[in-house]
XYZ file of C-alpha atoms in Angstrom:
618
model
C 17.969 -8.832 -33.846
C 19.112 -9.299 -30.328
C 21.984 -10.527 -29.289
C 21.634 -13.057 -26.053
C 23.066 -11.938 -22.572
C 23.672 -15.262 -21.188
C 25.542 -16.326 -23.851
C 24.913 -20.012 -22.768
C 25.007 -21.267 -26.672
C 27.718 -22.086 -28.529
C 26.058 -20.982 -32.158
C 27.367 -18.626 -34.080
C 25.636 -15.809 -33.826
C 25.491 -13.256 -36.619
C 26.413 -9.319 -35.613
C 23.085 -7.178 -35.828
C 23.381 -4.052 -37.665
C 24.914 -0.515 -37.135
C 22.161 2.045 -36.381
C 21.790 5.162 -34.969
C 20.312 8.596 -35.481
C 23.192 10.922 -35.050
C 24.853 9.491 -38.077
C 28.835 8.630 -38.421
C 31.699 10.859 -37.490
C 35.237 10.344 -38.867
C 34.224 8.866 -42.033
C 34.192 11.616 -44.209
C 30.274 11.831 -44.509
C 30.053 8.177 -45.528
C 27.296 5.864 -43.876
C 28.953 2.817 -42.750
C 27.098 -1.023 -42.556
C 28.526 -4.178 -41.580
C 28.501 -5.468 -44.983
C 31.124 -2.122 -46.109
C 33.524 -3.977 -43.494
C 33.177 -7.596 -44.370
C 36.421 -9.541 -44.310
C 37.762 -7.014 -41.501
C 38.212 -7.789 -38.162
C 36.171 -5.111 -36.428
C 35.866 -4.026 -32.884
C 32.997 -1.803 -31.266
C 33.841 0.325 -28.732
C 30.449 0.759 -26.763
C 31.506 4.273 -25.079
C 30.141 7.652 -24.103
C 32.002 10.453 -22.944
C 31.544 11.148 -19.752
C 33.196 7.723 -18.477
C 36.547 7.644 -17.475
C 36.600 4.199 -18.336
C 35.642 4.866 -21.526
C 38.672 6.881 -21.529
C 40.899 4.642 -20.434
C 39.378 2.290 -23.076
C 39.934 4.455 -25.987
C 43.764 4.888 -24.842
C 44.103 1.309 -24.525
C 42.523 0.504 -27.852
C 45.559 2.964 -29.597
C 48.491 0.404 -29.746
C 46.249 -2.422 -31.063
C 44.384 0.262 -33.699
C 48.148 1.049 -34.773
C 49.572 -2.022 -34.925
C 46.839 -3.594 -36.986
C 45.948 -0.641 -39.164
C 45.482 -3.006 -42.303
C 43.162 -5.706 -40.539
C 41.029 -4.171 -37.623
C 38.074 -1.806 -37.747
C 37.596 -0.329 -34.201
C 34.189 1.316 -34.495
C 33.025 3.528 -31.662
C 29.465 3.116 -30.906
C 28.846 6.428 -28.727
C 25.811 5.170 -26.451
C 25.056 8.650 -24.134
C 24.178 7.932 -20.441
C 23.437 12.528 -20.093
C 21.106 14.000 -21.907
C 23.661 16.683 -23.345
C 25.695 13.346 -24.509
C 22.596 12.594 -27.060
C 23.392 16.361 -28.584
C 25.472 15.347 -31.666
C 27.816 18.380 -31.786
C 29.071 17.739 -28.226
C 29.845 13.651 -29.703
C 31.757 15.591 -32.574
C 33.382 17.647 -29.841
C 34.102 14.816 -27.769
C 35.753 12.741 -30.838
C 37.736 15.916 -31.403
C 38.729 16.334 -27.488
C 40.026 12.353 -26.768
C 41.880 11.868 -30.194
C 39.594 9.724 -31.289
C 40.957 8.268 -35.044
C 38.136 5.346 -35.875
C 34.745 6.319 -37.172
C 32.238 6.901 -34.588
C 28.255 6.097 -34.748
C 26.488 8.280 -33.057
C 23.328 6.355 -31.504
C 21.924 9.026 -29.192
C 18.647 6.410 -28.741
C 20.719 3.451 -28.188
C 19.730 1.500 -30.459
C 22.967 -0.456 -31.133
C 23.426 -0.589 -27.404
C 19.751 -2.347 -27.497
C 20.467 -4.431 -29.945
C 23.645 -6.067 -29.182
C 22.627 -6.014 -25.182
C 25.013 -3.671 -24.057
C 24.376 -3.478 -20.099
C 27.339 -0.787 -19.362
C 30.132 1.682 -20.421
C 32.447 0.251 -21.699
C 31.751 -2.800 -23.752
C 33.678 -3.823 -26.566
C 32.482 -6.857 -29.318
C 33.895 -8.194 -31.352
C 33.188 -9.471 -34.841
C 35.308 -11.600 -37.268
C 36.086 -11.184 -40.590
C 32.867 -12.641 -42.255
C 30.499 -11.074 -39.994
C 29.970 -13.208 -36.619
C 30.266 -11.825 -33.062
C 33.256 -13.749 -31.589
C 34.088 -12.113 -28.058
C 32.428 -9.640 -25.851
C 34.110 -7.854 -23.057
C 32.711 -5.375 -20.289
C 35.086 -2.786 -18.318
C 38.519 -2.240 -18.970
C 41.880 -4.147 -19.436
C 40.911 -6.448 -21.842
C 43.167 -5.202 -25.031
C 46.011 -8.051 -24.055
C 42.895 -10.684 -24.765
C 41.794 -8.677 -27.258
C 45.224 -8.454 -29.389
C 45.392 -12.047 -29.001
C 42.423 -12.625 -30.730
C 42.837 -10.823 -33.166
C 45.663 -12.167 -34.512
C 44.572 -15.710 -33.631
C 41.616 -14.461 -36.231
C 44.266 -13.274 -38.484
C 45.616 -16.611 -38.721
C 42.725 -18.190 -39.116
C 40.960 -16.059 -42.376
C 43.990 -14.991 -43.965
C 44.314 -18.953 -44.058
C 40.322 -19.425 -45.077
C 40.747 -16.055 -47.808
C 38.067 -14.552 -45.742
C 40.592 -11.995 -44.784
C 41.408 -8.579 -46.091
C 43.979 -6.208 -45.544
C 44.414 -2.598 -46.474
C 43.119 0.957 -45.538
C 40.419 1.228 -43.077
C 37.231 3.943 -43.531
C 38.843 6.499 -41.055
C 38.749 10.010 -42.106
C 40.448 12.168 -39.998
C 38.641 15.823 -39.943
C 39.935 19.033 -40.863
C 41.799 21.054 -38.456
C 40.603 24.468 -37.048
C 43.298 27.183 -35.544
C 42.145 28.369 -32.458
C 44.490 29.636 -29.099
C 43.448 26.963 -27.099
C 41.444 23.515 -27.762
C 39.222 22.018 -24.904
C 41.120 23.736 -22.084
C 40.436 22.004 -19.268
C 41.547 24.134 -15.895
C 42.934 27.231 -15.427
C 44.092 29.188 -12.725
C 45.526 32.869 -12.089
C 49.553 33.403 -11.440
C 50.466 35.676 -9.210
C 51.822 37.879 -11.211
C 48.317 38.274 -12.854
C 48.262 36.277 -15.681
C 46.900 32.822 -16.302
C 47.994 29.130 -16.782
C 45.149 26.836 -18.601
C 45.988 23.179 -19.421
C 45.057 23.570 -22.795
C 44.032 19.271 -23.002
C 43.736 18.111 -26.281
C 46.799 19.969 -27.730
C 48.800 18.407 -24.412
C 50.099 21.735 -23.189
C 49.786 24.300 -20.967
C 49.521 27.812 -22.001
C 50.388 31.121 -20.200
C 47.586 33.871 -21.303
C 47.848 37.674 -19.917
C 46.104 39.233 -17.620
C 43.344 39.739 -20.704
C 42.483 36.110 -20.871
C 43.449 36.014 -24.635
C 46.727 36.956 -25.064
C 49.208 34.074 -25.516
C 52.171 34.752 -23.932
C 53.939 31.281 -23.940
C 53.389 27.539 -24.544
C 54.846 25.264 -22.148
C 55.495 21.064 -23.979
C 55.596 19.667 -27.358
C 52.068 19.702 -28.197
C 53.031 15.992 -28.602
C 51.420 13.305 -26.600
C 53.911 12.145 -24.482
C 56.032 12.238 -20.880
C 58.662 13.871 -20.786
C 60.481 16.151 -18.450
C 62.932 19.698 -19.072
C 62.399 23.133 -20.021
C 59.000 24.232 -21.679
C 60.253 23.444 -25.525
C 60.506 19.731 -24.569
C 58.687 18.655 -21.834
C 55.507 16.617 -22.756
C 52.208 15.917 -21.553
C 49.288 13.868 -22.008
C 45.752 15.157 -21.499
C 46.651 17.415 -18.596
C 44.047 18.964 -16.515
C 43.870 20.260 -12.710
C 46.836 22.965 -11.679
C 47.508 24.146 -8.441
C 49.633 27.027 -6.549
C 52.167 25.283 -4.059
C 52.676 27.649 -1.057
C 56.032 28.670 -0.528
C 58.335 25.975 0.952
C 56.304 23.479 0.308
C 57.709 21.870 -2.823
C 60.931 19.195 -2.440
C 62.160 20.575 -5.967
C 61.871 23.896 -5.013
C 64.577 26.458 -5.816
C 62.334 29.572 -5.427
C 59.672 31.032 -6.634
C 56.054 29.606 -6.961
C 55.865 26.262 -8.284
C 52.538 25.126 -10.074
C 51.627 21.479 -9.739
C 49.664 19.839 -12.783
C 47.580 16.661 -12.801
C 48.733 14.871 -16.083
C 45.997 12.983 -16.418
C 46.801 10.443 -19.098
C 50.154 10.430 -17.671
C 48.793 9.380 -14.693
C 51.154 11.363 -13.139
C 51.813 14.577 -11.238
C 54.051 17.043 -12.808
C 55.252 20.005 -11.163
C 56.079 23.827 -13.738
C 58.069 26.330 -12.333
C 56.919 29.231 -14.131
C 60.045 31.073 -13.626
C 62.389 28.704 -15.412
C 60.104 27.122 -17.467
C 61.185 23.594 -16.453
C 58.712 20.622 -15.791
C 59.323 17.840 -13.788
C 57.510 14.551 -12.741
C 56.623 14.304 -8.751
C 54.268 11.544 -8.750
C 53.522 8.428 -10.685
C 55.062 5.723 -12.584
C 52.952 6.830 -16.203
C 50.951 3.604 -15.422
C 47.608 3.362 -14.894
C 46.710 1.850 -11.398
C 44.950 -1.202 -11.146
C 43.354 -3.051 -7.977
C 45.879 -4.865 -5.752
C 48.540 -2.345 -6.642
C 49.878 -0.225 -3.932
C 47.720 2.327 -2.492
C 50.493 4.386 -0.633
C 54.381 4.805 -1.000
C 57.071 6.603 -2.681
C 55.502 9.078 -4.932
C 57.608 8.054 -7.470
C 56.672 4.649 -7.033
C 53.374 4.303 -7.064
C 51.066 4.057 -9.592
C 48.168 7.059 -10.266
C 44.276 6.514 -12.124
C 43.698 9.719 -13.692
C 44.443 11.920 -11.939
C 41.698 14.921 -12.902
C 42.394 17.536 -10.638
C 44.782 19.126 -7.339
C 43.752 21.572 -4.729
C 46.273 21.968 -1.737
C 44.304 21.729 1.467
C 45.076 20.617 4.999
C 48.602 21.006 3.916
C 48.886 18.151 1.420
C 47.832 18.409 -2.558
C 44.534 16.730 -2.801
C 44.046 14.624 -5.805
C 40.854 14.320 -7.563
C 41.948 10.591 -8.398
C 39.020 10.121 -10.723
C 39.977 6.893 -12.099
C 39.226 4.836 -9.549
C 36.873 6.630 -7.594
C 38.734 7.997 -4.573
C 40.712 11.181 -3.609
C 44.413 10.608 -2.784
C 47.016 13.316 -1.182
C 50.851 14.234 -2.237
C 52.766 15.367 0.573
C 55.345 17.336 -1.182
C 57.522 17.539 1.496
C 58.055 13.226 1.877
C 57.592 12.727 -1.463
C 54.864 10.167 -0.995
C 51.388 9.470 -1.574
C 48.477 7.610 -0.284
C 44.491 6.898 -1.341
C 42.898 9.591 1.476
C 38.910 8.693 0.587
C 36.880 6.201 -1.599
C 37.044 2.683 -1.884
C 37.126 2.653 -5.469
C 33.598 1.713 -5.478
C 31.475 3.848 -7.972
C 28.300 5.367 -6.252
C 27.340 7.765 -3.065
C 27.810 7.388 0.148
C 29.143 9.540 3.152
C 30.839 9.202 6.144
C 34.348 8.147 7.372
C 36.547 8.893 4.461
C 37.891 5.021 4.623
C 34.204 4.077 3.447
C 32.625 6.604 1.453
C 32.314 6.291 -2.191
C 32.635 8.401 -4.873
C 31.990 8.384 -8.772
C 34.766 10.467 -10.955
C 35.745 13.147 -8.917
C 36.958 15.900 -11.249
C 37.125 19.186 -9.471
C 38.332 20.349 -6.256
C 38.444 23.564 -4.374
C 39.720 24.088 -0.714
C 38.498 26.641 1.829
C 39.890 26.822 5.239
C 37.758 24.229 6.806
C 36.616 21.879 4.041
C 37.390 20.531 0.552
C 34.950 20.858 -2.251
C 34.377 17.971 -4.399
C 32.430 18.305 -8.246
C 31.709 14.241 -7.940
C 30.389 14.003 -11.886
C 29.325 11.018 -12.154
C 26.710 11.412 -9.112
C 25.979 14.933 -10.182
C 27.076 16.068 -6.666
C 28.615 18.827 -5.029
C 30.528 17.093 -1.886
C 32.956 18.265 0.415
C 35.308 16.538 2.748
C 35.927 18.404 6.515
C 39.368 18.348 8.215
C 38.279 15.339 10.064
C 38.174 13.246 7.498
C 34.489 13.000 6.939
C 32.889 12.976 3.456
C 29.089 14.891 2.777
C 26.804 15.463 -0.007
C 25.763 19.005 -0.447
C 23.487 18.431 -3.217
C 22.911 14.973 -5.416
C 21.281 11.567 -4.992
C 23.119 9.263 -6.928
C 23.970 7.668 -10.557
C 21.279 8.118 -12.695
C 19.542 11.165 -11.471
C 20.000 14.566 -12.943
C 19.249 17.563 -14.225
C 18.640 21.396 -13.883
C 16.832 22.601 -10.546
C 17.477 25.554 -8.254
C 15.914 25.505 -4.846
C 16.919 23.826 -1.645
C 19.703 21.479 -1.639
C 17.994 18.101 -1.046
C 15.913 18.637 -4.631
C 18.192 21.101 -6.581
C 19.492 18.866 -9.777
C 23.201 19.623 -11.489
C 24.267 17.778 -14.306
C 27.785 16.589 -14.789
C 29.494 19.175 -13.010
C 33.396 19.166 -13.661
C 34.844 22.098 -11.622
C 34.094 24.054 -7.995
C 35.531 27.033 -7.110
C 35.439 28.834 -3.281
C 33.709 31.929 -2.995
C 34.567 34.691 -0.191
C 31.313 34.415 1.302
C 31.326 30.690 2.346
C 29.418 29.484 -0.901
C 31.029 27.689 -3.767
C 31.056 28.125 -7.696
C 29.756 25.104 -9.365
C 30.989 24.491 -13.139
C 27.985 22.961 -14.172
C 29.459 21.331 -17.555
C 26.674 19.870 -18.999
C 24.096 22.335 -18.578
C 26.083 24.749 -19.801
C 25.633 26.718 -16.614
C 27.617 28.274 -13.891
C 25.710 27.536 -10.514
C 26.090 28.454 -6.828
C 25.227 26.461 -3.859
C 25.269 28.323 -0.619
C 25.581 26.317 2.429
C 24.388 29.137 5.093
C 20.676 28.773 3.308
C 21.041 25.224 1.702
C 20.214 27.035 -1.512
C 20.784 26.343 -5.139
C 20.790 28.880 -7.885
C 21.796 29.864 -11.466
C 24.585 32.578 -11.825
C 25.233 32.257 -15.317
C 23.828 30.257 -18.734
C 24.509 30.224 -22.553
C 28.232 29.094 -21.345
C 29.901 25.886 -23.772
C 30.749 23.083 -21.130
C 32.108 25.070 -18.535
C 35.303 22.955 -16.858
C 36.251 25.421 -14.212
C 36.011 28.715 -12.859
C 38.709 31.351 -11.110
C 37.732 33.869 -8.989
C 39.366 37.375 -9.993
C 38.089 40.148 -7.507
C 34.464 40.735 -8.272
C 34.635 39.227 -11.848
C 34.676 35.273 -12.088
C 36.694 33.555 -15.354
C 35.221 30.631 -16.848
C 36.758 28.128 -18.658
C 34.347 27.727 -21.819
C 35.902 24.297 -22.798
C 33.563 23.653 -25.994
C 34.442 27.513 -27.148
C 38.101 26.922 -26.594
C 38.307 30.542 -24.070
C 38.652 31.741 -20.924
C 35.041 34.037 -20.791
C 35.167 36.950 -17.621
C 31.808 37.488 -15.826
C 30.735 40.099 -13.439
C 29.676 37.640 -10.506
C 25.736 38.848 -10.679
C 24.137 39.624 -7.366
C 20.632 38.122 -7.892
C 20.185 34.553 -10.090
C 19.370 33.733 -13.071
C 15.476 32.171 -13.315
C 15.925 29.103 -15.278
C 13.090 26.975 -15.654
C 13.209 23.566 -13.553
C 14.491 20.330 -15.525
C 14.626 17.019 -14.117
C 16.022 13.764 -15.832
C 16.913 10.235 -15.480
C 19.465 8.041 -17.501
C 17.827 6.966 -20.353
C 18.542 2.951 -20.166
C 15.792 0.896 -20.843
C 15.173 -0.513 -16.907
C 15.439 -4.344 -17.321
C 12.331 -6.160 -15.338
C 12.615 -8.630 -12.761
C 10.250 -10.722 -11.041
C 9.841 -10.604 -7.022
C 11.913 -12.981 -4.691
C 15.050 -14.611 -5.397
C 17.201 -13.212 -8.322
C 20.134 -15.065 -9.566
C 23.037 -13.002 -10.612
C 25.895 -14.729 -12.712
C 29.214 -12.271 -14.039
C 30.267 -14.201 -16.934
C 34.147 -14.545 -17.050
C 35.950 -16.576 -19.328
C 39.716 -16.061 -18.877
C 40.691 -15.200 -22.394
C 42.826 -17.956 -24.695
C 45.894 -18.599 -23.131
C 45.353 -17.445 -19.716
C 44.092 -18.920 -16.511
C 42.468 -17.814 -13.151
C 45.390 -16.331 -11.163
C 44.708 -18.598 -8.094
C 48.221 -18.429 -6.195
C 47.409 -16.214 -3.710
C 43.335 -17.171 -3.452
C 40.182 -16.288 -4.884
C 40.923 -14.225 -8.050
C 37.362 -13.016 -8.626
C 35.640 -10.536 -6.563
C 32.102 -9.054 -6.539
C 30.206 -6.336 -4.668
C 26.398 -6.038 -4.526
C 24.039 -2.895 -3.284
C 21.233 -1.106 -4.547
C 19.587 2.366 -4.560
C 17.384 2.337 -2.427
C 19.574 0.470 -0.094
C 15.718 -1.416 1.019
C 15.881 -3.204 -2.630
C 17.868 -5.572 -1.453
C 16.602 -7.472 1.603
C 19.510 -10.305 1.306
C 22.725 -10.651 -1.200
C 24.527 -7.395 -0.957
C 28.389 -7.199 0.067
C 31.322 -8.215 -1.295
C 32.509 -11.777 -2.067
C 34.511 -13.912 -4.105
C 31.938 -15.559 -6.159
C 31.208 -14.467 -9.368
C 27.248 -16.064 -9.149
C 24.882 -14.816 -5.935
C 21.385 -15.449 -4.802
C 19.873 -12.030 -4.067
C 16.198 -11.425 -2.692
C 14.558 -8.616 -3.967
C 12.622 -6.831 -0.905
C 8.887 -7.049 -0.759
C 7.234 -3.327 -1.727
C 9.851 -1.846 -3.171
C 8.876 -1.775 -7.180
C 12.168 -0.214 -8.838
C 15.730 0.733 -8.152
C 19.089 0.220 -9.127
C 21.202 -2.468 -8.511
C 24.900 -1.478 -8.460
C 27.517 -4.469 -9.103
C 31.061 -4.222 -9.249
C 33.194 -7.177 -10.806
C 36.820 -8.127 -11.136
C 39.140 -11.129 -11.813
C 42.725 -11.661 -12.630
C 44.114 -13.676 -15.219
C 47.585 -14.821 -16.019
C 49.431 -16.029 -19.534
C 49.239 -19.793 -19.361
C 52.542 -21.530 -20.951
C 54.918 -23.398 -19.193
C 57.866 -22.046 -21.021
C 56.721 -18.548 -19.950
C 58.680 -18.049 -16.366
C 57.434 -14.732 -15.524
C 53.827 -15.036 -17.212
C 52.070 -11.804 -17.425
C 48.959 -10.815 -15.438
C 45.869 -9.137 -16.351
C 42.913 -7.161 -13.997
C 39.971 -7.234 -15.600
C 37.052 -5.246 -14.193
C 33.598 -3.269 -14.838
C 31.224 -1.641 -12.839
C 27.334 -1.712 -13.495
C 24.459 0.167 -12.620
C 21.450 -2.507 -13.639
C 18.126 -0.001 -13.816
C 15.383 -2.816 -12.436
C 11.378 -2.608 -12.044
C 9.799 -5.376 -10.526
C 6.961 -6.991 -12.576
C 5.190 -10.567 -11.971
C 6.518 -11.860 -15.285
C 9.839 -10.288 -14.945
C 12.969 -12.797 -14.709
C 14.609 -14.472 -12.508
C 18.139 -14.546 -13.533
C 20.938 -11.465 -14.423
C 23.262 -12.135 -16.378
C 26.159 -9.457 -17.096
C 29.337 -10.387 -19.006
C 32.406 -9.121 -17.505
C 34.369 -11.359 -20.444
C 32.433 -13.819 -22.757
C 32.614 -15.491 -25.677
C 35.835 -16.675 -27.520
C 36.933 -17.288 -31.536
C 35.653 -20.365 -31.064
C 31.881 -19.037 -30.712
């Protein structure tokens, strides 16, 4: 069974089952079906790892999974867009790394996904207590709607007896002692030893000189922000770390300060390694959202994941992977601004102003340039003093892979972390094909220093030898940097999405929003809807791309070009609709898609994606 796109029918429409080849996680070796979960309210969680808003899905989900423990199911249906996403250890890694305490399908051939015509990451359905498919939602901020109807649904089949209450099927799995767990960055003090955010234990950790050696543990180990000395400062899910020069830092008292990108926080916190205190330089510990301020007060202003810091061009650099973009600190105002992006997901160079980016996670500096591990894209990128963004190696979204060679058809895959060489080149962390690369910009050449490494996350250069952070083995791991590559045979890949076929001509595109139950269109300051149309090839399109306020657009497919990609990027604001609210609360909700398309004759004529659909009245 498939579930219908457009949505335009008002029948109830039955929830297909739960399939997939990689079996269930969290459940404690039980295979789950729909019919196990009748008279729960469940939610699916259409996710895959290597989506930040994904992420920020999975932390929005935790306050409704807690506070309804004894009537919601939230199932996560991991749908991979990489090829080392469809591996099912790295899915029970990844449930491990992100906290995640629901069961989890694994459908490495998206077959759920197919079935209940998922178009992009995330998606969340939901289904009501006797087994009907009452809401869908695409993109993020949607748990206020979501909460809502849930207990609206409470109401309604604890009043029918179609509801019930008590323990859900999640197992949580056994714990394993290890030093560190999914460290995520790491860099060398100067005194010799090293600093790693060690991520899912929310901590950072000082190791000797050795690598292995713990020498202290800096926060709680408990998710949280908080500021102090090392036994009771908190972090969430920290990640990039950075040396401040001397001088530089406005809470300075001397000695080298070491600023940390918090990234569930999303917030900047600054360690001083000598006292052991932590503080909080940057960000509110809310998540941005569009039409929030983009510059200000450091303090002030809200932060999107921040993933990871470099100091360059004297101001920190933020890998501001979030939203796309990189932003600066300037420690010495206190304030911070978005430096590059538009928040768009996608690439494209130039002027920093108008280039795009897609999850930038790793950052290195160099005298005269800023190198960029842009994941999403599979790109190495840099940005130049002038403010200018280019693409060492990478073509876009859905192309990737493992390919040495010259730059314009070498392949990376997911790359999280880049670190400067002293010969000009740069170190690329190449986290999903296990793989430590180089790319040398004197010869435009690509080539394989390193293999058999666990999702590499970032590198540190220590004289001749070069330290790897071995995320997926939980250890720093010290290599002699080789002087000749590694010959690894040549793989090329694209994401494996079904591409959806569309005929020639005009081709209608409708976002389907429905502002949730009790909200309206926020409409007091204008449109409250946006959407933004191009392709890859940019010749797909020959008329409809841009932004506008619409939420429906005629778009004409160019004549000649067969296939391509159309990238569209949605949002709209609601607001709680009661008059005895006087400050009603409002709510962003948004979603980018990449739409895979070949054009065939009998292909069709309309797109429909669903940015917010359906309702309990369905």
């Amino acid at each position: 069974m498939t579930l219908n796109v457009h949505m335009a029918s008002r029948a109830r429409v039955r929830a297909p089952e739960l399939i997939g080849k990689g079996g269930w996680l969290n459940t404690g070796d039980k295979d789950l079906t729909l019919s196990d979960l009748r008279g729960r309210i469940v939610v699916l969680d259409f996710w895959t790892f290597c989506c930040v808003n994904c992420l920020h899905v999975l932390d929005e989900l935790r306050e409704l999974e807690e506070r309804h423990r004894d009537t919601v199911v939230i199932i996560g249906v991991h749908s991979p867009k990489f090829v080392h996403e469809a591996e099912h250890q790295a899915v029970v890694d990844a449930v491990e790394r992100y906290e995640v305490e629901h069961p989890v399908l694994d459908d490495p051939e998206l077959a759920t996904w197919k079935q209940y015509a998922v178009r992009a990451w995330p998606t969340l359905v939901v289904i009501d207590p006797e087994g009907y498919v009452v809401a869908q939602h695409a993109g993020e901020g949607h748990a206020h709607a979501i909460e809502k109807l849930v207990e609206e649904l409470e109401a309604e089949h604890g009043a029918k007896g179609t509801l019930r209450r008590g323990d859900g099927p999640y197992v949580p799995p056994e714990p394993v002692a290890t030093d560190l767990r999914f460290p995520g960055k790491a860099l060398q003090l100067p005194g010799g030893t090293f600093l790693v955010s060690d991520t899912t234990r929310h901590q950072l950790v000082e190791l000797d000189g050795d690598g292995e050696t713990v020498l202290r543990r800096i926060g709680t180990g408990e998710r949280g922000l908080a500021d102090g000395p090392a036994d009771r400062a908190a972090f969430s899910e920290p990640q990039g770390l950075a040396l401040l020069p001397g001088g530089t830092s406005r809470t300075r008292s001397g000695g080298d300060k070491v600023i940390v990108a918090d990234t569930v926080n999303h917030a900047l916190r600054v360690f001083d390694p000598e006292s052991g205190e932590v503080s909080t330089v940057a960000g509110t510990g809310k998540q941005w959202w569009q039409g929030s301020p983009t510059e200000g007060p450091a303090r002030e202003v809200d932060l999107s994941s921040p993933w990871d810091v470099a100091y360059f061009d004297g101001q920190v650099w933020i890998a501001m992977a979030g939203v796309h973009q990189l932003w600066t600190y300037d420690p010495e105002a206190g304030t911070v601004r978005a430096a590059a992006g538009t928040t768009n997901e996608g690439l494209v160079d130039g002027p920093a102003a108008e280039a795009w980016f897609a999850q930038p996670s790793g950052l290195a500096a160099t005298e005269d340039r800023l190198w960029i591990a842009d994941s999403e894209t599979s790109a190495v990128r840099w940005i130049d003093r002038e403010g200018v963004v280019h693409t060492a190696v990478g073509t876009g979204l859905f192309d990737f892979g493992h390919r040495d060679g010259a730059a314009g058809q070498a392949l990376f895959q997911h790359p999280l972390g880049v670190t400067a060489l002293p010969d000009g080149s740069v170190a690329v962390s190449d986290t999903y094909n296990h793989a430590l690369r180089r790319f040398d910009p004197a010869t435009g050449e690509v080539t394989t220093l390193a293999t058999d490494l666990r999702e590499p996350s970032d590198a540190v250069l220590v004289g001749d030898d070069i330290v790897v952070v071995e995320s997926a083995r939980h250890r720093l791991t010290r290599l002699r940097l080789p002087e000749e590559a590694v010959r690894v045979e040549s793989v090329a890949h694209r994401t494996q999405r079904a591409a959806t076929e569309v005929a020639p001509g005009r081709l209608r595109l409708d976002v389907v929003f429905q502002a949730p139950a009790g909200q309206k269109l926020d409409t007091r300051y204008g449109p409250s809807t946006r959407l933004l149309v191009s392709s890859t090839p940019p010749e797909l399109l020959a008329e409809g791309d841009g932004a506008g306020t619409d939420l429906s657009r005629d778009l004409v497919l160019a004549d000649g070009v067969t296939e391509g990609v159309l990238h569209v990027s949605a949002m709209a604001a609601s607001c709680d609709d009661a008059p005895d609210i006087e400050y009603p609360a409002c709510h962003v909700h948004q979603q980018d898609w990449g739409v895979p398309v070949t054009v065939t004759a009998d292909g069709t004529a309309r797109l429909g994606l669903v940015l917010a659909g359906l309702d309990s009245e369905a």
